[in-house]
C-alpha cells in the first residue's frame, strides 16, 4: 500500500520511533539507573537530632547545606528520619505530626534550594521510636509521599520484627520480610515518581545477596553507627568481602556519617570518610550543618575524597591486606587509577608500607596523597609512610 498523506507519514515515523525506543530501553536502564547511579549523598536527621527534629530545623539544615558549600560538593538529599509521623485519617491516609505542619510546603522549600527530600517509615505497624508505620497502608503511604514530593524513602524493619516472630520457621520469617520490602517497592513504582528506596534491616539474612532484587537502591549492612571510633571501625572494617554486591543503582550502606558530631578526632573522622569512600558507601552527613567548624566542612567537602566515593564505575573497594592493626584497602576507579587507604587501627602512629605491584601495577606509578593535597611524584615500586594512630593515609595511584 502506498503511503500518501503527510499524516500517515508522521504516524509511521512515530511508530518506528516507538519501536526503536522499546528496543533501546532495557539497555539504557541497565546502564544508567534512574536513581542512585552513584551512592546517595545528603544529610539525615537521626544521628544528631534523633527525636528533636521539626520543620524549622529541617529548613535550617537545607539552608546550611547550601551556604556551607555542601550542595556544590555533591550533597543532595535532606532526609527526615523517624518521629515525623502523626495519625491516620478516617480513610487511612497518614498525616505528619505537629512538628511538621505541612510536609508538602517543606518539600517545596527544600526543592527550591536545588535539593531533594527524603522521609522514613517501616513495614511494621510501629517504627523503632514507636510512631505510626506503613503496615497495611503501603500503597496509600507511597501515594502520600509522592504527592508531598518525596524523593527518598528509608524503610526500617523495626515493628515488623514482632510480626515476624509469629512465623513458623526462620524461612517463613525471612519470606515475610522480603515480601514486605517487595510490597513497598511496588507501591513506590506505582506512583511513577523516582524515589530512592533505602532498606534498613541492619544487615540481617545477608541482605546484600537479595537487597537489589527487592528494589533496594541501598541496604544497611550493619546495626546502628555511633559517634565513637570503636563503633565506626567495627562497622567500617567489617565490610570486607561485600564489594561484589554493590554497583550503580544498588549499594551497600554501612550507615550514616558521624563526622562533625564531636565524638572522634580529626584523624578518626578522616578514617571514617576515607573508608566510606573506598566502600562506595552513601555519604549522609549526620551532624548539625548549621554549626560546623571549618575543619568539619573541610572533612565533608574534600572534593578528591568525594570523587572516589562517587566514581562513575561504581566498583566498591575491598581489603587487600591486614597485618595486625594495619590494613590496606583499595578501590579501582573509572580512569584506571586506584584509591588506596593505609589504615592504622592502632592508637599510636605506625610506619606502613605499600607495594604498588601488590595492587597490580607493573611499572612506576604517579601517587597523590589526598588529605595532604600533595603529589608525591613518580614512585618505582613501594611507598613507606607514618600513619597517625586511628588514622589513614589516602592515596590515588595511577600508572
Ligand atoms: C533504627 C535505625 C536508625 C534510625 C532509628 C530511628 O535504629 O537503624 O538508623 O532510623 O531506627 O528510630
mmCIF file of C-alpha atoms in Angstrom, residues 43-378:
data_model
loop_
_atom_site.group_PDB
_atom_site.id
_atom_site.type_symbol
_atom_site.label_atom_id
_atom_site.label_comp_id
_atom_site.label_asym_id
_atom_site.label_seq_id
_atom_site.Cartn_x
_atom_site.Cartn_y
_atom_site.Cartn_z
ATOM 1 C CA UNK A 43 22.059 14.604 55.256
ATOM 2 C CA UNK A 44 19.855 12.675 57.702
ATOM 3 C CA UNK A 45 18.342 13.940 60.931
ATOM 4 C CA UNK A 46 18.830 10.886 63.158
ATOM 5 C CA UNK A 47 22.479 10.820 64.281
ATOM 6 C CA UNK A 48 22.467 14.312 65.716
ATOM 7 C CA UNK A 49 18.846 15.298 66.327
ATOM 8 C CA UNK A 50 17.126 11.913 66.893
ATOM 9 C CA UNK A 51 13.590 12.800 68.083
ATOM 10 C CA UNK A 52 14.303 16.539 68.326
ATOM 11 C CA UNK A 53 13.615 17.197 64.678
ATOM 12 C CA UNK A 54 10.985 19.501 63.222
ATOM 13 C CA UNK A 55 10.121 21.604 60.192
ATOM 14 C CA UNK A 56 12.139 24.642 61.298
ATOM 15 C CA UNK A 57 15.252 22.541 61.950
ATOM 16 C CA UNK A 58 14.999 20.748 58.602
ATOM 17 C CA UNK A 59 14.688 24.061 56.752
ATOM 18 C CA UNK A 60 17.750 25.364 58.589
ATOM 19 C CA UNK A 61 19.721 22.253 57.583
ATOM 20 C CA UNK A 62 18.729 22.769 53.945
ATOM 21 C CA UNK A 63 19.837 26.413 54.155
ATOM 22 C CA UNK A 64 23.152 25.375 55.696
ATOM 23 C CA UNK A 65 23.730 22.638 53.138
ATOM 24 C CA UNK A 66 23.746 25.377 50.526
ATOM 25 C CA UNK A 67 25.616 28.102 52.435
ATOM 26 C CA UNK A 68 28.353 25.730 53.667
ATOM 27 C CA UNK A 69 29.153 24.649 50.114
ATOM 28 C CA UNK A 70 27.993 21.079 50.731
ATOM 29 C CA UNK A 71 25.391 21.214 47.980
ATOM 30 C CA UNK A 72 28.027 22.311 45.494
ATOM 31 C CA UNK A 73 30.270 19.469 46.673
ATOM 32 C CA UNK A 74 27.541 16.979 45.732
ATOM 33 C CA UNK A 75 25.284 16.572 48.781
ATOM 34 C CA UNK A 76 21.660 16.429 47.626
ATOM 35 C CA UNK A 77 19.217 14.691 49.962
ATOM 36 C CA UNK A 78 17.741 16.227 53.095
ATOM 37 C CA UNK A 79 16.365 13.159 54.853
ATOM 38 C CA UNK A 80 13.889 13.270 57.721
ATOM 39 C CA UNK A 81 14.264 10.164 59.873
ATOM 40 C CA UNK A 82 11.893 8.764 62.498
ATOM 41 C CA UNK A 83 9.381 10.809 64.585
ATOM 42 C CA UNK A 84 7.671 12.910 61.893
ATOM 43 C CA UNK A 85 4.647 10.585 61.773
ATOM 44 C CA UNK A 86 1.226 11.642 63.007
ATOM 45 C CA UNK A 87 -2.177 9.934 62.936
ATOM 46 C CA UNK A 88 -4.043 8.316 60.064
ATOM 47 C CA UNK A 89 -7.321 9.896 58.970
ATOM 48 C CA UNK A 90 -10.643 8.061 58.539
ATOM 49 C CA UNK A 91 -9.599 6.977 55.029
ATOM 50 C CA UNK A 92 -6.306 5.598 56.348
ATOM 51 C CA UNK A 93 -4.018 8.310 54.950
ATOM 52 C CA UNK A 94 -1.047 9.233 57.130
ATOM 53 C CA UNK A 95 -0.515 12.812 58.316
ATOM 54 C CA UNK A 96 2.603 14.362 59.765
ATOM 55 C CA UNK A 97 2.525 15.323 63.456
ATOM 56 C CA UNK A 98 2.564 18.831 64.940
ATOM 57 C CA UNK A 99 6.354 19.117 64.493
ATOM 58 C CA UNK A 100 5.796 19.098 60.714
ATOM 59 C CA UNK A 101 2.722 21.271 59.990
ATOM 60 C CA UNK A 102 2.932 20.961 56.187
ATOM 61 C CA UNK A 103 5.130 18.340 54.530
ATOM 62 C CA UNK A 104 4.319 19.484 51.000
ATOM 63 C CA UNK A 105 5.376 23.031 51.830
ATOM 64 C CA UNK A 106 8.572 21.698 53.424
ATOM 65 C CA UNK A 107 9.331 19.588 50.345
ATOM 66 C CA UNK A 108 8.730 22.636 48.126
ATOM 67 C CA UNK A 109 11.123 24.651 50.280
ATOM 68 C CA UNK A 110 13.852 22.002 50.056
ATOM 69 C CA UNK A 111 13.328 21.606 46.303
ATOM 70 C CA UNK A 112 13.523 25.376 45.934
ATOM 71 C CA UNK A 113 17.102 25.171 47.224
ATOM 72 C CA UNK A 114 18.057 22.753 44.448
ATOM 73 C CA UNK A 115 17.972 19.830 46.899
ATOM 74 C CA UNK A 116 15.866 16.690 47.292
ATOM 75 C CA UNK A 117 13.952 15.457 50.294
ATOM 76 C CA UNK A 118 13.688 12.065 51.999
ATOM 77 C CA UNK A 119 11.402 10.500 54.559
ATOM 78 C CA UNK A 120 11.290 7.435 56.805
ATOM 79 C CA UNK A 121 8.884 4.618 57.547
ATOM 80 C CA UNK A 122 8.674 0.948 58.469
ATOM 81 C CA UNK A 123 6.925 -2.093 57.004
ATOM 82 C CA UNK A 124 5.740 -2.802 60.573
ATOM 83 C CA UNK A 125 2.817 -1.223 62.445
ATOM 84 C CA UNK A 126 5.221 0.897 64.544
ATOM 85 C CA UNK A 127 8.611 2.490 63.878
ATOM 86 C CA UNK A 128 11.620 1.962 66.150
ATOM 87 C CA UNK A 129 10.632 5.144 68.014
ATOM 88 C CA UNK A 130 7.040 3.768 68.252
ATOM 89 C CA UNK A 131 5.452 6.088 65.719
ATOM 90 C CA UNK A 132 2.917 5.049 63.067
ATOM 91 C CA UNK A 133 4.278 2.591 60.461
ATOM 92 C CA UNK A 134 3.139 1.647 56.948
ATOM 93 C CA UNK A 135 1.849 -1.851 57.757
ATOM 94 C CA UNK A 136 -1.351 -2.403 55.758
ATOM 95 C CA UNK A 137 -1.160 1.099 54.248
ATOM 96 C CA UNK A 138 1.794 0.722 51.878
ATOM 97 C CA UNK A 139 0.088 1.995 48.722
ATOM 98 C CA UNK A 140 -1.565 4.901 50.488
ATOM 99 C CA UNK A 141 1.733 5.912 52.078
ATOM 100 C CA UNK A 142 3.639 5.721 48.809
ATOM 101 C CA UNK A 143 0.948 7.885 47.193
ATOM 102 C CA UNK A 144 1.145 10.365 50.035
ATOM 103 C CA UNK A 145 4.941 10.603 49.798
ATOM 104 C CA UNK A 146 4.712 11.134 46.031
ATOM 105 C CA UNK A 147 2.046 13.811 46.493
ATOM 106 C CA UNK A 148 4.265 15.607 49.000
ATOM 107 C CA UNK A 149 7.191 15.448 46.539
ATOM 108 C CA UNK A 150 9.346 12.949 48.438
ATOM 109 C CA UNK A 151 12.466 11.698 46.631
ATOM 110 C CA UNK A 152 13.889 9.116 49.053
ATOM 111 C CA UNK A 153 12.407 6.569 51.469
ATOM 112 C CA UNK A 154 14.307 4.854 54.273
ATOM 113 C CA UNK A 155 12.246 1.779 55.118
ATOM 114 C CA UNK A 156 13.270 0.453 58.521
ATOM 115 C CA UNK A 157 12.262 -3.078 59.575
ATOM 116 C CA UNK A 158 11.552 -2.172 63.241
ATOM 117 C CA UNK A 159 7.986 -3.158 64.178
ATOM 118 C CA UNK A 160 7.739 -5.889 61.556
ATOM 119 C CA UNK A 161 10.140 -7.937 63.673
ATOM 120 C CA UNK A 162 7.342 -8.556 66.215
ATOM 121 C CA UNK A 163 5.086 -9.891 63.479
ATOM 122 C CA UNK A 164 7.918 -11.997 62.065
ATOM 123 C CA UNK A 165 8.145 -13.749 65.462
ATOM 124 C CA UNK A 166 4.781 -15.361 64.741
ATOM 125 C CA UNK A 167 6.228 -17.092 61.649
ATOM 126 C CA UNK A 168 6.529 -20.871 61.804
ATOM 127 C CA UNK A 169 10.173 -21.021 60.775
ATOM 128 C CA UNK A 170 13.123 -18.726 60.127
ATOM 129 C CA UNK A 171 12.477 -19.288 56.407
ATOM 130 C CA UNK A 172 8.875 -18.139 56.775
ATOM 131 C CA UNK A 173 10.012 -15.077 58.753
ATOM 132 C CA UNK A 174 12.528 -14.261 56.036
ATOM 133 C CA UNK A 175 9.821 -14.557 53.393
ATOM 134 C CA UNK A 176 7.592 -12.229 55.371
ATOM 135 C CA UNK A 177 10.340 -9.611 55.446
ATOM 136 C CA UNK A 178 11.195 -9.971 51.771
ATOM 137 C CA UNK A 179 7.513 -9.712 50.827
ATOM 138 C CA UNK A 180 7.157 -6.565 52.922
ATOM 139 C CA UNK A 181 10.055 -4.908 51.092
ATOM 140 C CA UNK A 182 8.664 -6.008 47.716
ATOM 141 C CA UNK A 183 5.256 -4.591 48.639
ATOM 142 C CA UNK A 184 6.640 -1.105 49.239
ATOM 143 C CA UNK A 185 8.863 -1.327 46.152
ATOM 144 C CA UNK A 186 5.773 -2.000 44.058
ATOM 145 C CA UNK A 187 3.828 0.765 45.802
ATOM 146 C CA UNK A 188 6.625 3.261 45.131
ATOM 147 C CA UNK A 189 6.864 2.183 41.481
ATOM 148 C CA UNK A 190 3.137 2.600 41.063
ATOM 149 C CA UNK A 191 3.413 6.285 41.957
ATOM 150 C CA UNK A 192 5.566 6.877 38.873
ATOM 151 C CA UNK A 193 7.831 9.172 40.903
ATOM 152 C CA UNK A 194 11.553 8.290 41.043
ATOM 153 C CA UNK A 195 12.118 7.600 44.746
ATOM 154 C CA UNK A 196 15.371 6.206 46.153
ATOM 155 C CA UNK A 197 14.497 3.068 48.122
ATOM 156 C CA UNK A 198 16.736 2.592 51.160
ATOM 157 C CA UNK A 199 16.371 -0.709 53.023
ATOM 158 C CA UNK A 200 17.188 -0.720 56.704
ATOM 159 C CA UNK A 201 17.114 -4.108 58.415
ATOM 160 C CA UNK A 202 20.581 -3.976 59.960
ATOM 161 C CA UNK A 203 22.215 -6.443 57.517
ATOM 162 C CA UNK A 204 20.134 -9.467 58.583
ATOM 163 C CA UNK A 205 19.854 -12.558 56.379
ATOM 164 C CA UNK A 206 22.774 -11.344 54.209
ATOM 165 C CA UNK A 207 20.650 -8.587 52.701
ATOM 166 C CA UNK A 208 23.417 -7.767 50.218
ATOM 167 C CA UNK A 209 22.506 -11.000 48.402
ATOM 168 C CA UNK A 210 18.863 -10.047 47.806
ATOM 169 C CA UNK A 211 18.543 -6.303 48.509
ATOM 170 C CA UNK A 212 18.753 -5.334 44.840
ATOM 171 C CA UNK A 213 16.171 -7.960 43.834
ATOM 172 C CA UNK A 214 13.548 -6.342 46.083
ATOM 173 C CA UNK A 215 14.259 -2.964 44.501
ATOM 174 C CA UNK A 216 16.691 -1.628 47.126
ATOM 175 C CA UNK A 217 18.933 1.163 45.899
ATOM 176 C CA UNK A 218 20.875 0.732 49.117
ATOM 177 C CA UNK A 219 20.648 -1.519 52.129
ATOM 178 C CA UNK A 220 22.112 -1.167 55.589
ATOM 179 C CA UNK A 221 24.726 -3.846 56.154
ATOM 180 C CA UNK A 222 25.052 -3.375 59.932
ATOM 181 C CA UNK A 223 23.383 -2.202 63.120
ATOM 182 C CA UNK A 224 23.457 1.478 64.070
ATOM 183 C CA UNK A 225 26.629 3.531 63.988
ATOM 184 C CA UNK A 226 27.634 5.635 66.999
ATOM 185 C CA UNK A 227 29.822 8.689 67.254
ATOM 186 C CA UNK A 228 32.883 6.893 68.576
ATOM 187 C CA UNK A 229 35.914 5.316 66.929
ATOM 188 C CA UNK A 230 35.288 1.817 68.321
ATOM 189 C CA UNK A 231 31.835 1.524 66.742
ATOM 190 C CA UNK A 232 32.783 3.261 63.498
ATOM 191 C CA UNK A 233 35.830 0.998 63.000
ATOM 192 C CA UNK A 234 33.840 -2.111 63.929
ATOM 193 C CA UNK A 235 31.283 -1.296 61.235
ATOM 194 C CA UNK A 236 33.641 0.047 58.582
ATOM 195 C CA UNK A 237 36.300 -2.653 58.660
ATOM 196 C CA UNK A 238 33.673 -5.427 58.770
ATOM 197 C CA UNK A 239 32.648 -4.546 55.201
ATOM 198 C CA UNK A 240 35.403 -6.671 53.645
ATOM 199 C CA UNK A 241 34.047 -9.103 51.072
ATOM 200 C CA UNK A 242 30.857 -7.210 50.220
ATOM 201 C CA UNK A 243 32.206 -5.376 47.152
ATOM 202 C CA UNK A 244 30.702 -7.669 44.566
ATOM 203 C CA UNK A 245 27.155 -6.926 45.699
ATOM 204 C CA UNK A 246 27.344 -3.182 45.024
ATOM 205 C CA UNK A 247 27.116 -1.236 41.783
ATOM 206 C CA UNK A 248 25.281 1.652 40.134
ATOM 207 C CA UNK A 249 21.728 1.776 41.493
ATOM 208 C CA UNK A 250 22.360 -0.674 44.344
ATOM 209 C CA UNK A 251 24.786 -0.002 47.191
ATOM 210 C CA UNK A 252 25.931 -1.457 50.485
ATOM 211 C CA UNK A 253 25.169 1.018 53.284
ATOM 212 C CA UNK A 254 27.394 0.837 56.389
ATOM 213 C CA UNK A 255 25.209 3.595 57.946
ATOM 214 C CA UNK A 256 25.337 7.364 58.056
ATOM 215 C CA UNK A 257 28.262 9.633 58.827
ATOM 216 C CA UNK A 258 29.137 10.896 62.301
ATOM 217 C CA UNK A 259 31.644 13.479 61.026
ATOM 218 C CA UNK A 260 31.283 16.725 62.970
ATOM 219 C CA UNK A 261 29.351 15.276 65.908
ATOM 220 C CA UNK A 262 32.393 15.593 68.166
ATOM 221 C CA UNK A 263 32.987 12.039 69.378
ATOM 222 C CA UNK A 264 36.040 11.387 67.209
ATOM 223 C CA UNK A 265 39.181 13.363 66.481
ATOM 224 C CA UNK A 266 40.184 14.619 63.024
ATOM 225 C CA UNK A 267 42.293 11.531 62.215
ATOM 226 C CA UNK A 268 39.410 9.254 63.167
ATOM 227 C CA UNK A 269 36.926 11.233 61.059
ATOM 228 C CA UNK A 270 39.390 11.116 58.146
ATOM 229 C CA UNK A 271 39.387 7.324 58.549
ATOM 230 C CA UNK A 272 35.561 7.401 58.542
ATOM 231 C CA UNK A 273 35.384 9.462 55.313
ATOM 232 C CA UNK A 274 38.194 7.576 53.551
ATOM 233 C CA UNK A 275 36.835 4.129 54.350
ATOM 234 C CA UNK A 276 33.294 5.109 53.341
ATOM 235 C CA UNK A 277 34.653 6.500 50.044
ATOM 236 C CA UNK A 278 36.584 3.291 49.302
ATOM 237 C CA UNK A 279 33.429 1.328 50.193
ATOM 238 C CA UNK A 280 31.322 3.343 47.713
ATOM 239 C CA UNK A 281 29.085 3.998 50.699
ATOM 240 C CA UNK A 282 26.276 6.558 50.769
ATOM 241 C CA UNK A 283 27.589 9.804 52.265
ATOM 242 C CA UNK A 284 24.768 11.000 54.501
ATOM 243 C CA UNK A 285 26.055 13.593 56.922
ATOM 244 C CA UNK A 286 24.568 13.147 60.381
ATOM 245 C CA UNK A 287 25.678 16.330 62.112
ATOM 246 C CA UNK A 288 24.158 19.782 62.658
ATOM 247 C CA UNK A 289 25.016 21.589 59.432
ATOM 248 C CA UNK A 290 24.206 24.996 60.935
ATOM 249 C CA UNK A 291 27.139 24.948 63.359
ATOM 250 C CA UNK A 292 30.068 23.329 61.564
ATOM 251 C CA UNK A 293 33.683 24.227 62.206
ATOM 252 C CA UNK A 294 35.810 24.925 59.114
ATOM 253 C CA UNK A 295 37.543 21.603 59.881
ATOM 254 C CA UNK A 296 34.232 19.689 59.682
ATOM 255 C CA UNK A 297 33.318 21.412 56.423
ATOM 256 C CA UNK A 298 36.739 20.524 55.018
ATOM 257 C CA UNK A 299 36.285 16.885 56.048
ATOM 258 C CA UNK A 300 32.845 16.616 54.488
ATOM 259 C CA UNK A 301 33.565 18.532 51.290
ATOM 260 C CA UNK A 302 37.008 17.265 50.256
ATOM 261 C CA UNK A 303 36.459 17.059 46.507
ATOM 262 C CA UNK A 304 39.015 14.313 45.896
ATOM 263 C CA UNK A 305 37.557 12.059 48.594
ATOM 264 C CA UNK A 306 34.058 12.651 47.234
ATOM 265 C CA UNK A 307 35.316 11.876 43.707
ATOM 266 C CA UNK A 308 36.462 8.454 44.948
ATOM 267 C CA UNK A 309 33.121 7.764 46.617
ATOM 268 C CA UNK A 310 31.174 8.954 43.591
ATOM 269 C CA UNK A 311 33.373 7.351 40.944
ATOM 270 C CA UNK A 312 31.140 6.540 37.989
ATOM 271 C CA UNK A 313 32.396 2.964 37.569
ATOM 272 C CA UNK A 314 30.684 2.229 40.899
ATOM 273 C CA UNK A 315 33.137 -0.506 41.890
ATOM 274 C CA UNK A 316 33.269 -0.869 45.655
ATOM 275 C CA UNK A 317 36.744 -1.375 47.119
ATOM 276 C CA UNK A 318 37.940 -4.072 49.476
ATOM 277 C CA UNK A 319 40.648 -5.065 51.912
ATOM 278 C CA UNK A 320 43.894 -6.040 50.195
ATOM 279 C CA UNK A 321 45.930 -6.970 53.242
ATOM 280 C CA UNK A 322 45.865 -6.783 57.030
ATOM 281 C CA UNK A 323 48.811 -7.112 59.370
ATOM 282 C CA UNK A 324 47.605 -6.709 62.917
ATOM 283 C CA UNK A 325 46.097 -3.249 63.183
ATOM 284 C CA UNK A 326 47.498 -2.142 59.812
ATOM 285 C CA UNK A 327 45.129 -2.592 56.890
ATOM 286 C CA UNK A 328 45.449 -1.705 53.235
ATOM 287 C CA UNK A 329 42.221 -1.220 51.290
ATOM 288 C CA UNK A 330 41.906 -0.299 47.625
ATOM 289 C CA UNK A 331 39.264 0.654 45.109
ATOM 290 C CA UNK A 332 39.575 0.663 41.319
ATOM 291 C CA UNK A 333 38.344 3.854 39.667
ATOM 292 C CA UNK A 334 36.949 4.554 36.220
ATOM 293 C CA UNK A 335 40.173 6.148 34.887
ATOM 294 C CA UNK A 336 42.222 3.069 35.779
ATOM 295 C CA UNK A 337 43.705 4.651 38.890
ATOM 296 C CA UNK A 338 43.245 3.160 42.333
ATOM 297 C CA UNK A 339 42.317 4.738 45.612
ATOM 298 C CA UNK A 340 44.483 3.174 48.285
ATOM 299 C CA UNK A 341 43.898 3.577 52.007
ATOM 300 C CA UNK A 342 46.651 2.825 54.503
ATOM 301 C CA UNK A 343 44.651 2.462 57.716
ATOM 302 C CA UNK A 344 46.248 2.256 61.166
ATOM 303 C CA UNK A 345 43.760 0.894 63.687
ATOM 304 C CA UNK A 346 46.334 1.132 66.487
ATOM 305 C CA UNK A 347 46.051 4.231 68.730
ATOM 306 C CA UNK A 348 49.743 5.095 68.206
ATOM 307 C CA UNK A 349 51.361 6.162 64.894
ATOM 308 C CA UNK A 350 52.773 3.291 62.826
ATOM 309 C CA UNK A 351 55.135 3.030 59.865
ATOM 310 C CA UNK A 352 53.255 1.470 56.971
ATOM 311 C CA UNK A 353 54.405 0.320 53.587
ATOM 312 C CA UNK A 354 52.524 -0.408 50.391
ATOM 313 C CA UNK A 355 53.989 -2.192 47.406
ATOM 314 C CA UNK A 356 52.139 -0.995 44.321
ATOM 315 C CA UNK A 357 52.933 -4.230 42.459
ATOM 316 C CA UNK A 358 50.774 -5.974 45.041
ATOM 317 C CA UNK A 359 47.927 -3.807 43.737
ATOM 318 C CA UNK A 360 48.510 -4.943 40.180
ATOM 319 C CA UNK A 361 50.672 -2.051 38.926
ATOM 320 C CA UNK A 362 53.675 -3.114 36.856
ATOM 321 C CA UNK A 363 55.803 -0.030 36.346
ATOM 322 C CA UNK A 364 56.365 3.294 38.071
ATOM 323 C CA UNK A 365 53.214 4.991 39.393
ATOM 324 C CA UNK A 366 52.117 8.581 39.944
ATOM 325 C CA UNK A 367 50.967 8.978 43.528
ATOM 326 C CA UNK A 368 48.943 11.693 45.214
ATOM 327 C CA UNK A 369 48.359 11.959 48.972
ATOM 328 C CA UNK A 370 44.755 13.155 49.080
ATOM 329 C CA UNK A 371 44.325 14.513 52.613
ATOM 330 C CA UNK A 372 47.737 16.204 52.403
ATOM 331 C CA UNK A 373 46.707 17.511 48.926
ATOM 332 C CA UNK A 374 50.221 16.708 47.755
ATOM 333 C CA UNK A 375 51.604 14.992 44.664
ATOM 334 C CA UNK A 376 54.297 12.554 45.751
ATOM 335 C CA UNK A 377 55.683 12.218 42.219
ATOM 336 C CA UNK A 378 56.709 9.035 40.419
#
